[in-house]
mmCIF file of C-alpha atoms and ligand atoms in Angstrom:
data_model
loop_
_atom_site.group_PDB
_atom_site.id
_atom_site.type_symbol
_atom_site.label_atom_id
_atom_site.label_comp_id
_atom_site.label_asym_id
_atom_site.label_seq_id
_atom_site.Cartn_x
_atom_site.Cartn_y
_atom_site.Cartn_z
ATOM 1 C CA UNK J 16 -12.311 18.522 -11.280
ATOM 2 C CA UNK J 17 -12.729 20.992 -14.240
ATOM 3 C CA UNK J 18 -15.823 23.130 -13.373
ATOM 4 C CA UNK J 19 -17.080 25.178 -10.110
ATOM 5 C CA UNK J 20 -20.042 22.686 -9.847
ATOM 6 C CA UNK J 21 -17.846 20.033 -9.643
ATOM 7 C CA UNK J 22 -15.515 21.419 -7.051
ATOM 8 C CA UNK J 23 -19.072 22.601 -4.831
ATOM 9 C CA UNK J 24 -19.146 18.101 -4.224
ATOM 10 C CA UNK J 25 -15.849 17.204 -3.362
ATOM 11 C CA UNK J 26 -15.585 13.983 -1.307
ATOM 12 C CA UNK J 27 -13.982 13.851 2.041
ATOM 13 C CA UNK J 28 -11.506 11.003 1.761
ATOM 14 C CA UNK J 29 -12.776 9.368 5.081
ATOM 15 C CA UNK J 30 -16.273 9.098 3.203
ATOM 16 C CA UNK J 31 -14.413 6.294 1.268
ATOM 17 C CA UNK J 32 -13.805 4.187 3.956
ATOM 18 C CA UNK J 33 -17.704 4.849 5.114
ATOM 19 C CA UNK J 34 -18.917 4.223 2.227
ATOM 20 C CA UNK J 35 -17.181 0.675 1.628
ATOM 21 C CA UNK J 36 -18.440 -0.183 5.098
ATOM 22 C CA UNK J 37 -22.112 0.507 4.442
ATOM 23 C CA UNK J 38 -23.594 3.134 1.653
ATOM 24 C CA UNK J 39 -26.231 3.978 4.507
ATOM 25 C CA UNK J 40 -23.432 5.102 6.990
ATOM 26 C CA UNK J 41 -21.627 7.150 4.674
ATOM 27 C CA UNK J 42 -24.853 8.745 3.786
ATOM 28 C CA UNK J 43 -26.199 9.525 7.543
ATOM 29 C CA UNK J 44 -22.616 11.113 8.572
ATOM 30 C CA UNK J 45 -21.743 13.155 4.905
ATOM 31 C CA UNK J 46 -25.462 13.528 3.304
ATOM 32 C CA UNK J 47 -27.550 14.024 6.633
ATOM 33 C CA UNK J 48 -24.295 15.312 8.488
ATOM 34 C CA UNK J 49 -25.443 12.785 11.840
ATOM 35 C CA UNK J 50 -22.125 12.171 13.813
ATOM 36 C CA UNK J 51 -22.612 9.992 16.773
ATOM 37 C CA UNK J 52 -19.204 8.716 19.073
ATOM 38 C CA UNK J 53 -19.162 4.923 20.244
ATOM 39 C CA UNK J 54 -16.548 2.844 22.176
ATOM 40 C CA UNK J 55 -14.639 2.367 18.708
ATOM 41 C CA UNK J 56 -15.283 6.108 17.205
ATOM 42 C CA UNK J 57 -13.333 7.042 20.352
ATOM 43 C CA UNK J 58 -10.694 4.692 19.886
ATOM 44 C CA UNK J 59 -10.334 5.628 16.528
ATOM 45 C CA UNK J 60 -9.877 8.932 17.393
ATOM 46 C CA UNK J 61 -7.732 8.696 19.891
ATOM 47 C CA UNK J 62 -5.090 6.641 17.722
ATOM 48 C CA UNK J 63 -5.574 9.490 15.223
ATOM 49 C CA UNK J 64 -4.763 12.265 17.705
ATOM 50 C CA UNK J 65 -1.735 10.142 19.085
ATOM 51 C CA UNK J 66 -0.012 10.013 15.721
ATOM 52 C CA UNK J 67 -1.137 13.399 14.410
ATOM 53 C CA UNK J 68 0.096 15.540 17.867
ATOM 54 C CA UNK J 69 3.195 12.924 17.995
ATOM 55 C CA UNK J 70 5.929 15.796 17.562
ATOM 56 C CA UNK J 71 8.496 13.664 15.933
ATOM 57 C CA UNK J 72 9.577 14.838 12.502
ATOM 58 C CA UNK J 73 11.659 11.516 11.483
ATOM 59 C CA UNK J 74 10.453 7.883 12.152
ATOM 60 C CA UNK J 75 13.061 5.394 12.156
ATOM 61 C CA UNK J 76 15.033 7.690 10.483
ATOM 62 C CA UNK J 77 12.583 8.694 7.583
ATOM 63 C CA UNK J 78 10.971 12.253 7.742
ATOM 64 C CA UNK J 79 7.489 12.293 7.891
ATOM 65 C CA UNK J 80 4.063 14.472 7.578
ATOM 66 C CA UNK J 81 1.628 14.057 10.291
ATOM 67 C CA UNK J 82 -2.121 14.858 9.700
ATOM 68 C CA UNK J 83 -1.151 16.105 6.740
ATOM 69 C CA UNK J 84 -3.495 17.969 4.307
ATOM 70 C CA UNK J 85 -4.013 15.989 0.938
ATOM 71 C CA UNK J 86 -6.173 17.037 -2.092
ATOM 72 C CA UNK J 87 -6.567 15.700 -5.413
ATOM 73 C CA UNK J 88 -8.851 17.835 -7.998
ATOM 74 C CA UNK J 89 -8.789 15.191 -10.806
ATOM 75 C CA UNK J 90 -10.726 13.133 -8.517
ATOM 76 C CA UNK J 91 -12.039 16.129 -6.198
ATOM 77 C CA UNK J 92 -11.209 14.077 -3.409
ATOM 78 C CA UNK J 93 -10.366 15.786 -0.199
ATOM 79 C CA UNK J 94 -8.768 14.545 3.646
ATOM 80 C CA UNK J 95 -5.893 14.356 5.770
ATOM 81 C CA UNK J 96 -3.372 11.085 6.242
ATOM 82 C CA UNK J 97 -2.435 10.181 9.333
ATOM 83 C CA UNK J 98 1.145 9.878 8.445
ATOM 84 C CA UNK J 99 2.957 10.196 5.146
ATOM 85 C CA UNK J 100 6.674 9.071 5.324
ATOM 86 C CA UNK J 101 8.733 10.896 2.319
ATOM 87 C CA UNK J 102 11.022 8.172 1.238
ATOM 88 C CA UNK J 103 13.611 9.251 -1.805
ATOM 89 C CA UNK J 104 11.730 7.341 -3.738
ATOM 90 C CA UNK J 105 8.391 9.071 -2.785
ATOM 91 C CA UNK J 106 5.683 9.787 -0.395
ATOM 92 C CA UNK J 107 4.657 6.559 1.409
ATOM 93 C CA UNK J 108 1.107 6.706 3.048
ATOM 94 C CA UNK J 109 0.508 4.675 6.500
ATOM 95 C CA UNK J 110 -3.141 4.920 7.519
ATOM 96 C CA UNK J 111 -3.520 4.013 11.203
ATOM 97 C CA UNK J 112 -6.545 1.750 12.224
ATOM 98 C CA UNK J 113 -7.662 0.797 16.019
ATOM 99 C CA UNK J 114 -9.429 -2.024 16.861
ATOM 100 C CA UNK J 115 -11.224 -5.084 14.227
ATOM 101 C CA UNK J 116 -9.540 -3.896 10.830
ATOM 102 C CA UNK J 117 -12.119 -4.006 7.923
ATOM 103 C CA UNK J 118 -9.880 -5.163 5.404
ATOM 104 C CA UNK J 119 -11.748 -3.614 1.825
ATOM 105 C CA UNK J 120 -12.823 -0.072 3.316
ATOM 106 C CA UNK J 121 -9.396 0.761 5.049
ATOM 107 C CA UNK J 122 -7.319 -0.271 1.844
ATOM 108 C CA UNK J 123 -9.608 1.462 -0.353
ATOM 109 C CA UNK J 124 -8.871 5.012 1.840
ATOM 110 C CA UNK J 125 -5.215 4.515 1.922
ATOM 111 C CA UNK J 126 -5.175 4.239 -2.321
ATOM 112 C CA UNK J 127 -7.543 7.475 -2.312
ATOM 113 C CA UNK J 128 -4.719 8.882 -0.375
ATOM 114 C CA UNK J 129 -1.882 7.754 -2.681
ATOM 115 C CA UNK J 130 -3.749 8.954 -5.493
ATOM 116 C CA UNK J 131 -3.663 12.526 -4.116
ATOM 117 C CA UNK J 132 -0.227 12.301 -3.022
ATOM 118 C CA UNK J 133 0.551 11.259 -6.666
ATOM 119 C CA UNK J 134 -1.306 14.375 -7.665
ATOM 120 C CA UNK J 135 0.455 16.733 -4.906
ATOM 121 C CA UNK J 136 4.168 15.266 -5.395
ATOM 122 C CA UNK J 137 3.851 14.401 -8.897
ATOM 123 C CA UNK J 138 5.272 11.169 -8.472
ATOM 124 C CA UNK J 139 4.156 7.073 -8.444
ATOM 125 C CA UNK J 140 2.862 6.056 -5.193
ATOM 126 C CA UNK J 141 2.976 2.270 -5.410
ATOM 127 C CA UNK J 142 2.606 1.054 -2.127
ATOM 128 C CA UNK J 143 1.136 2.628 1.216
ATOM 129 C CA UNK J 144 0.654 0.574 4.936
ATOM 130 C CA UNK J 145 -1.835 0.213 6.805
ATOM 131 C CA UNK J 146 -0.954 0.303 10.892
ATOM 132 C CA UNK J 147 -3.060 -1.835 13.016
ATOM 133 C CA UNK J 148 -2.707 -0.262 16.305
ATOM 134 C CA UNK J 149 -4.229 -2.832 18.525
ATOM 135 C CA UNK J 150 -2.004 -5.413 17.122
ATOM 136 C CA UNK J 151 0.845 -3.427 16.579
ATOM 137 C CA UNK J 152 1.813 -4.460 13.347
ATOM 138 C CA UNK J 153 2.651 -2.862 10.117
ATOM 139 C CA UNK J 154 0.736 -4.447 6.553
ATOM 140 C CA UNK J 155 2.058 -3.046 3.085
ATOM 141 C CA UNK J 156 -0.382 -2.530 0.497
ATOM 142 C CA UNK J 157 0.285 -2.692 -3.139
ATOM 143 C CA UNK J 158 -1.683 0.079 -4.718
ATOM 144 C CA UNK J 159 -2.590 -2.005 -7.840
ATOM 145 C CA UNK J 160 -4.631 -1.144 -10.648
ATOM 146 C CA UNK J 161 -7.584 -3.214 -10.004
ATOM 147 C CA UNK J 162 -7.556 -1.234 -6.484
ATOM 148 C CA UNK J 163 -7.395 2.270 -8.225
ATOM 149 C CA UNK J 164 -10.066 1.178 -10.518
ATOM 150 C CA UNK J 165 -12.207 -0.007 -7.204
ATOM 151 C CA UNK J 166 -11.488 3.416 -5.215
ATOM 152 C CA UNK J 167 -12.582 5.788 -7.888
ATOM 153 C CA UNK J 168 -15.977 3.650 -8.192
ATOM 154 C CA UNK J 169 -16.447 4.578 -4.542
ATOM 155 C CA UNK J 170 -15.251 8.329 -5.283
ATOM 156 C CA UNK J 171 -17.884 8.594 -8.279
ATOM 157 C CA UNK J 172 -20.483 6.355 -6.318
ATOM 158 C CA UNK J 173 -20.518 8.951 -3.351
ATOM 159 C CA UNK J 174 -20.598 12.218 -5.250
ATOM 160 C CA UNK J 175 -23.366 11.021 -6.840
ATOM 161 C CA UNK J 176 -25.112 10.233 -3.282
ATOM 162 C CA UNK J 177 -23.601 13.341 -2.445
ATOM 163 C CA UNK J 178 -25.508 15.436 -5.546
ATOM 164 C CA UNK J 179 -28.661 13.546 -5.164
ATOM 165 C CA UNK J 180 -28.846 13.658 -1.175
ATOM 166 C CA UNK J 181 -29.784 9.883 -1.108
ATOM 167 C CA UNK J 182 -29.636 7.672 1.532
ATOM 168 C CA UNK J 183 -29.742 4.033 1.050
ATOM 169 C CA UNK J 184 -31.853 1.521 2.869
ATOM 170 C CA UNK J 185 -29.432 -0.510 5.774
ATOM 171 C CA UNK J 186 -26.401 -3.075 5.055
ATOM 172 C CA UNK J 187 -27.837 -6.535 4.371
ATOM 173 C CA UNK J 188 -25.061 -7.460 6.896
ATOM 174 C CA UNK J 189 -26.716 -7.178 10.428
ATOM 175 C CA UNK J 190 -23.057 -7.873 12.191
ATOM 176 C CA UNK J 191 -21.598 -4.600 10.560
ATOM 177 C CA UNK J 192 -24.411 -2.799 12.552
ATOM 178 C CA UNK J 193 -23.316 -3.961 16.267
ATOM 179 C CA UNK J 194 -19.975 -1.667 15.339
ATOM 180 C CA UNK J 195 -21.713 1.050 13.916
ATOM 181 C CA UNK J 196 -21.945 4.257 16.326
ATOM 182 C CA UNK J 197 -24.888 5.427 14.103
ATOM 183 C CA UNK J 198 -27.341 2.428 15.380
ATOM 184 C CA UNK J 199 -29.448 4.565 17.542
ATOM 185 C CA UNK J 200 -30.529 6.892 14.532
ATOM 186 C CA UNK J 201 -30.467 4.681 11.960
ATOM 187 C CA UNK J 202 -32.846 2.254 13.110
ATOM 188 C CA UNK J 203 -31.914 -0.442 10.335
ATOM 189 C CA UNK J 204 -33.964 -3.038 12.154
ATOM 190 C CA UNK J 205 -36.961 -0.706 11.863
ATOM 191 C CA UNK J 206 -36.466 0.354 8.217
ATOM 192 C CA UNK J 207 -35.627 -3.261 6.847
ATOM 193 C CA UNK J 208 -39.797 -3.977 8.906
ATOM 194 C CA UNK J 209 -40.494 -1.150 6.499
ATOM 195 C CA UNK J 210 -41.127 -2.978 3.555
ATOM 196 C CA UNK J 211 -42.928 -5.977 4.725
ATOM 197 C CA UNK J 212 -45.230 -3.777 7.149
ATOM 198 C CA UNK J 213 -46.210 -2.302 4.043
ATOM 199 C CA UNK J 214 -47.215 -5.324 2.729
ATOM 200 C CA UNK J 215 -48.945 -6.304 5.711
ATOM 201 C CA UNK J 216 -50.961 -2.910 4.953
ATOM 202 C CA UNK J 217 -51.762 -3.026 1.655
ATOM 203 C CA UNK J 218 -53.451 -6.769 2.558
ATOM 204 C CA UNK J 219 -55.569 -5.190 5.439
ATOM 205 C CA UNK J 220 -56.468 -2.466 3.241
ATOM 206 C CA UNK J 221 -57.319 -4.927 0.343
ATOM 207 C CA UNK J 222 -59.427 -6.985 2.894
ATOM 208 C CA UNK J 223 -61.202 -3.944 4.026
ATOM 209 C CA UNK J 224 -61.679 -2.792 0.633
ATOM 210 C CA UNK J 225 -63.847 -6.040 -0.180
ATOM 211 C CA UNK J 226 -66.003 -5.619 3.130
ATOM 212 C CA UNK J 227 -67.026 -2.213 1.707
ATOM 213 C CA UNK J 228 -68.065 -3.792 -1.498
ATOM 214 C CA UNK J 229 -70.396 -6.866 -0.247
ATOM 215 C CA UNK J 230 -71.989 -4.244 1.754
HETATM 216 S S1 SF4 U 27 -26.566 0.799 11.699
HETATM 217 FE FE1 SF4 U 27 -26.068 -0.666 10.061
HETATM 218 S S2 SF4 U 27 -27.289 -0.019 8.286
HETATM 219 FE FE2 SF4 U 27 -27.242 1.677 9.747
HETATM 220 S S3 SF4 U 27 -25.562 2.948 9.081
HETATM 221 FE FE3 SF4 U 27 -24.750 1.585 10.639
HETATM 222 S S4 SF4 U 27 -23.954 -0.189 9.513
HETATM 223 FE FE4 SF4 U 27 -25.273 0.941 8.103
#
Protein backbone atom coordinates (compact mmCIF):
# COMPACT_ATOMS: atom_id res chain seq x y z
CA UNK A 1 0.00 0.00 0.00
CA UNK A 2 1.63 3.28 -1.26
CA UNK A 3 -0.67 6.12 -0.01
CA UNK A 4 -2.37 7.09 3.53
CA UNK A 5 -5.83 6.45 1.90
CA UNK A 6 -4.90 3.22 1.11
CA UNK A 7 -3.48 2.20 4.43
CA UNK A 8 -7.02 3.99 6.22
CA UNK A 9 -8.80 0.24 4.38
CA UNK A 10 -6.61 -2.38 5.25
CA UNK A 11 -8.26 -5.83 5.34
CA UNK A 12 -8.26 -7.99 8.37
CA UNK A 13 -6.96 -11.32 7.12
CA UNK A 14 -9.91 -13.27 8.80
CA UNK A 15 -12.25 -11.08 6.44
CA UNK A 16 -10.80 -13.45 3.72
CA UNK A 17 -12.04 -16.43 4.98
CA UNK A 18 -15.63 -14.48 5.56
CA UNK A 19 -15.72 -13.29 2.60
CA UNK A 20 -15.16 -16.69 0.58
CA UNK A 21 -17.90 -18.09 2.79
CA UNK A 22 -20.56 -15.54 1.91
CA UNK A 23 -19.86 -11.68 0.67
CA UNK A 24 -22.98 -10.84 2.99
CA UNK A 25 -21.20 -12.25 6.17
CA UNK A 26 -18.06 -10.62 5.65
CA UNK A 27 -19.95 -7.47 5.13
CA UNK A 28 -22.34 -7.65 8.41
CA UNK A 29 -19.15 -8.51 10.77
CA UNK A 30 -16.28 -5.91 8.93
CA UNK A 31 -18.71 -3.22 7.10
CA UNK A 32 -21.65 -3.10 9.74
CA UNK A 33 -19.18 -4.36 12.56
CA UNK A 34 -22.33 -7.08 13.83
CA UNK A 35 -20.47 -9.92 15.78
CA UNK A 36 -22.78 -12.54 17.02
CA UNK A 37 -21.19 -16.06 18.92
CA UNK A 38 -22.87 -19.52 17.93
CA UNK A 39 -22.08 -23.16 18.96
CA UNK A 40 -19.22 -23.12 16.18
CA UNK A 41 -17.94 -19.29 16.74
CA UNK A 42 -17.22 -20.69 20.22
CA UNK A 43 -15.54 -23.63 19.11
CA UNK A 44 -13.59 -21.78 16.86
CA UNK A 45 -12.46 -19.72 19.38
CA UNK A 46 -11.69 -21.90 21.75
CA UNK A 47 -9.24 -23.96 19.37
CA UNK A 48 -7.73 -20.52 18.67
CA UNK A 49 -7.11 -19.67 22.33
CA UNK A 50 -5.76 -23.33 22.95
CA UNK A 51 -2.99 -22.97 20.40
CA UNK A 52 -2.32 -19.25 20.86
CA UNK A 53 -1.93 -19.48 25.08
CA UNK A 54 -0.19 -23.08 24.41
CA UNK A 55 3.27 -21.96 26.06
CA UNK A 56 5.42 -24.25 24.07
CA UNK A 57 8.09 -22.53 22.03
CA UNK A 58 9.19 -25.76 19.84
CA UNK A 59 6.70 -28.30 18.29
CA UNK A 60 8.12 -31.52 17.49
CA UNK A 61 11.22 -30.01 17.66
CA UNK A 62 10.61 -26.93 15.30
CA UNK A 63 10.33 -23.41 16.98
CA UNK A 64 7.30 -21.77 16.47
CA UNK A 65 5.20 -18.28 16.70
CA UNK A 66 1.90 -18.48 18.28
CA UNK A 67 -0.81 -15.82 17.50
CA UNK A 68 1.61 -14.17 15.87
CA UNK A 69 1.18 -10.64 14.36
CA UNK A 70 1.42 -10.66 10.43
CA UNK A 71 1.12 -7.64 8.04
CA UNK A 72 1.66 -7.23 4.51
CA UNK A 73 1.43 -3.46 3.03
CA UNK A 74 1.74 -4.50 -0.67
CA UNK A 75 -1.51 -6.07 -0.20
CA UNK A 76 -2.57 -3.97 3.04
CA UNK A 77 -3.64 -7.05 4.46
CA UNK A 78 -3.64 -7.34 8.18
CA UNK A 79 -4.20 -10.56 11.04
CA UNK A 80 -2.65 -12.90 13.26
CA UNK A 81 -1.75 -16.87 12.43
CA UNK A 82 -2.47 -19.22 14.71
CA UNK A 83 0.85 -20.84 14.48
CA UNK A 84 3.82 -20.19 12.24
CA UNK A 85 6.57 -22.93 12.50
CA UNK A 86 10.12 -21.33 11.33
CA UNK A 87 11.62 -24.17 9.45
CA UNK A 88 15.40 -23.39 7.96
CA UNK A 89 13.93 -23.25 5.00
CA UNK A 90 11.26 -20.65 6.06
CA UNK A 91 8.22 -19.70 7.92
CA UNK A 92 5.57 -22.45 7.56
CA UNK A 93 1.92 -21.26 8.33
CA UNK A 94 -0.63 -23.89 10.04
CA UNK A 95 -4.08 -22.34 10.33
CA UNK A 96 -6.17 -24.29 12.86
CA UNK A 97 -9.91 -25.01 11.97
CA UNK A 98 -12.69 -26.68 14.43
CA UNK A 99 -15.46 -28.38 13.34
CA UNK A 100 -16.96 -28.92 9.21
CA UNK A 101 -13.77 -27.49 7.31
CA UNK A 102 -14.86 -25.23 4.35
CA UNK A 103 -12.32 -26.25 2.07
CA UNK A 104 -11.99 -22.76 -0.46
CA UNK A 105 -12.34 -20.02 2.42
CA UNK A 106 -9.82 -21.67 4.94
CA UNK A 107 -7.11 -22.26 2.12
CA UNK A 108 -7.63 -18.95 0.76
CA UNK A 109 -6.70 -17.34 4.57
CA UNK A 110 -3.77 -19.52 5.07
CA UNK A 111 -2.14 -18.13 1.39
CA UNK A 112 -3.11 -14.44 2.64
CA UNK A 113 -0.99 -15.43 5.51
CA UNK A 114 1.98 -16.80 3.54
CA UNK A 115 1.90 -13.88 1.47
CA UNK A 116 2.59 -11.63 4.48
CA UNK A 117 5.03 -13.87 5.92
CA UNK A 118 6.80 -13.67 2.49
CA UNK A 119 6.63 -9.94 2.93
CA UNK A 120 7.82 -9.98 6.78
CA UNK A 121 10.71 -12.74 6.31
CA UNK A 122 11.55 -11.92 2.88
CA UNK A 123 11.54 -15.32 1.83
CA UNK A 124 9.22 -18.03 -0.49
CA UNK A 125 6.49 -19.45 1.45
CA UNK A 126 5.43 -22.41 -0.67
CA UNK A 127 3.41 -24.45 1.36
CA UNK A 128 1.34 -23.79 4.69
CA UNK A 129 -1.23 -26.60 6.64
CA UNK A 130 -4.22 -26.41 7.54
CA UNK A 131 -5.06 -28.33 11.16
CA UNK A 132 -8.41 -29.82 11.42
CA UNK A 133 -8.90 -30.00 15.05
CA UNK A 134 -11.93 -32.15 15.28
CA UNK A 135 -10.31 -34.72 13.19
CA UNK A 136 -7.01 -34.31 14.30
CA UNK A 137 -5.23 -34.35 11.25
CA UNK A 138 -2.70 -32.26 9.55
CA UNK A 139 -3.45 -31.22 5.39
CA UNK A 140 -0.48 -29.42 3.48
CA UNK A 141 -1.37 -26.85 1.13
CA UNK A 142 0.59 -25.91 -1.86
CA UNK A 143 0.44 -22.17 -2.11
CA UNK A 144 0.22 -22.18 -5.96
CA UNK A 145 -0.13 -19.45 -8.24
CA UNK A 146 -3.59 -19.91 -9.33
CA UNK A 147 -4.32 -19.71 -5.37
CA UNK A 148 -2.34 -16.35 -4.97
CA UNK A 149 -4.07 -15.06 -7.95
CA UNK A 150 -7.61 -16.23 -6.20
CA UNK A 151 -6.66 -14.64 -2.63
CA UNK A 152 -5.76 -11.22 -3.84
CA UNK A 153 -9.25 -11.16 -5.84
CA UNK A 154 -10.80 -11.60 -2.40
CA UNK A 155 -8.25 -8.93 -0.85
CA UNK A 156 -9.23 -6.31 -3.70
CA UNK A 157 -12.97 -7.58 -3.72
CA UNK A 158 -13.33 -6.65 0.10
CA UNK A 159 -11.57 -3.31 0.20
CA UNK A 160 -13.70 -2.31 -2.27
CA UNK A 161 -16.87 -3.46 -0.04
CA UNK A 162 -14.89 -2.05 2.55
CA UNK A 163 -14.60 1.70 0.70
CA UNK A 164 -18.07 1.58 -0.56
CA UNK A 165 -19.78 0.23 2.79
CA UNK A 166 -21.85 -2.33 0.71
CA UNK A 167 -23.50 -5.15 1.79
CA UNK A 168 -24.59 -7.79 -0.52
CA UNK A 169 -27.95 -9.46 -0.70
CA UNK A 170 -27.70 -13.33 1.12
CA UNK A 171 -25.66 -16.54 -0.24
CA UNK A 172 -27.75 -18.32 -2.88
CA UNK A 173 -26.68 -21.35 -0.73
CA UNK A 174 -29.41 -21.68 2.05
CA UNK A 175 -27.20 -24.66 3.84
CA UNK A 176 -24.23 -22.16 4.46
CA UNK A 177 -26.84 -20.15 6.53
CA UNK A 178 -27.76 -23.01 9.23
CA UNK A 179 -23.78 -22.45 10.27
CA UNK A 180 -23.81 -18.93 10.17
CA UNK A 181 -23.91 -17.21 13.80
CA UNK A 182 -25.17 -14.02 12.00
CA UNK A 183 -28.76 -15.70 11.05
CA UNK A 184 -30.72 -13.83 13.56
CA UNK A 185 -29.69 -10.32 12.06
CA UNK A 186 -29.34 -11.11 8.78
CA UNK A 187 -32.63 -12.33 8.03
CA UNK A 188 -31.61 -13.84 4.49
CA UNK A 189 -34.95 -15.60 4.28
CA UNK A 190 -36.63 -12.21 4.68
CA UNK A 191 -34.41 -10.21 2.28
CA UNK A 192 -34.33 -12.94 -0.58
CA UNK A 193 -38.96 -12.29 -0.02
CA UNK A 194 -37.67 -8.81 -0.69
CA UNK A 195 -37.65 -8.82 -4.21
CA UNK A 196 -40.64 -10.77 -5.13
CA UNK A 197 -42.85 -8.86 -2.40
CA UNK A 198 -41.97 -6.03 -4.41
CA UNK A 199 -43.30 -7.43 -7.26
CA UNK A 200 -46.29 -8.52 -5.61
CA UNK A 201 -46.61 -4.58 -4.86
CA UNK A 202 -46.02 -3.02 -7.82
CA UNK A 203 -49.05 -5.51 -9.32
CA UNK A 204 -51.50 -4.35 -6.50
CA UNK A 205 -50.50 -0.93 -7.09
CA UNK A 206 -50.88 -1.35 -10.94
CA UNK A 207 -54.38 -2.94 -10.28
CA UNK A 208 -55.35 -0.12 -8.09
CA UNK A 209 -54.03 2.31 -10.41
CA UNK A 210 -56.64 1.10 -13.18
CA UNK A 211 -59.66 1.20 -10.61
CA UNK A 212 -58.85 4.93 -10.22
CA UNK A 213 -58.99 5.41 -13.91
CA UNK A 214 -62.49 3.62 -14.90
CA UNK A 215 -63.79 5.69 -12.17
S1 LIG B 1 -27.17 -15.95 7.28
FE1 LIG B 1 -26.57 -16.72 5.25
S2 LIG B 1 -26.70 -14.94 3.87
FE2 LIG B 1 -26.68 -14.18 5.98
S3 LIG B 1 -24.56 -13.73 6.40
FE3 LIG B 1 -24.93 -15.79 7.14
S4 LIG B 1 -24.38 -17.14 5.43
FE4 LIG B 1 -24.58 -15.08 4.60
Amino acid sequence: MDTDIEQEWQVAVSAIEHYAYCPRQCALIHVEGIFEENLYTVRGNITHERVHSDDGATLRGVPVHRGLRIYCDRLGLVGQADLVEMRPEGPYPVEYKSGRLHRTPAELQLCAQALCLEEMYGVAVPCGAIYHAGARNRREVKLTAALRQHTEQVVSAVRDMLRRGYVPPPTDNPALCMRCSLVDTCLPDVVREKPRLRGVQSVLFRVHDAEEGDA
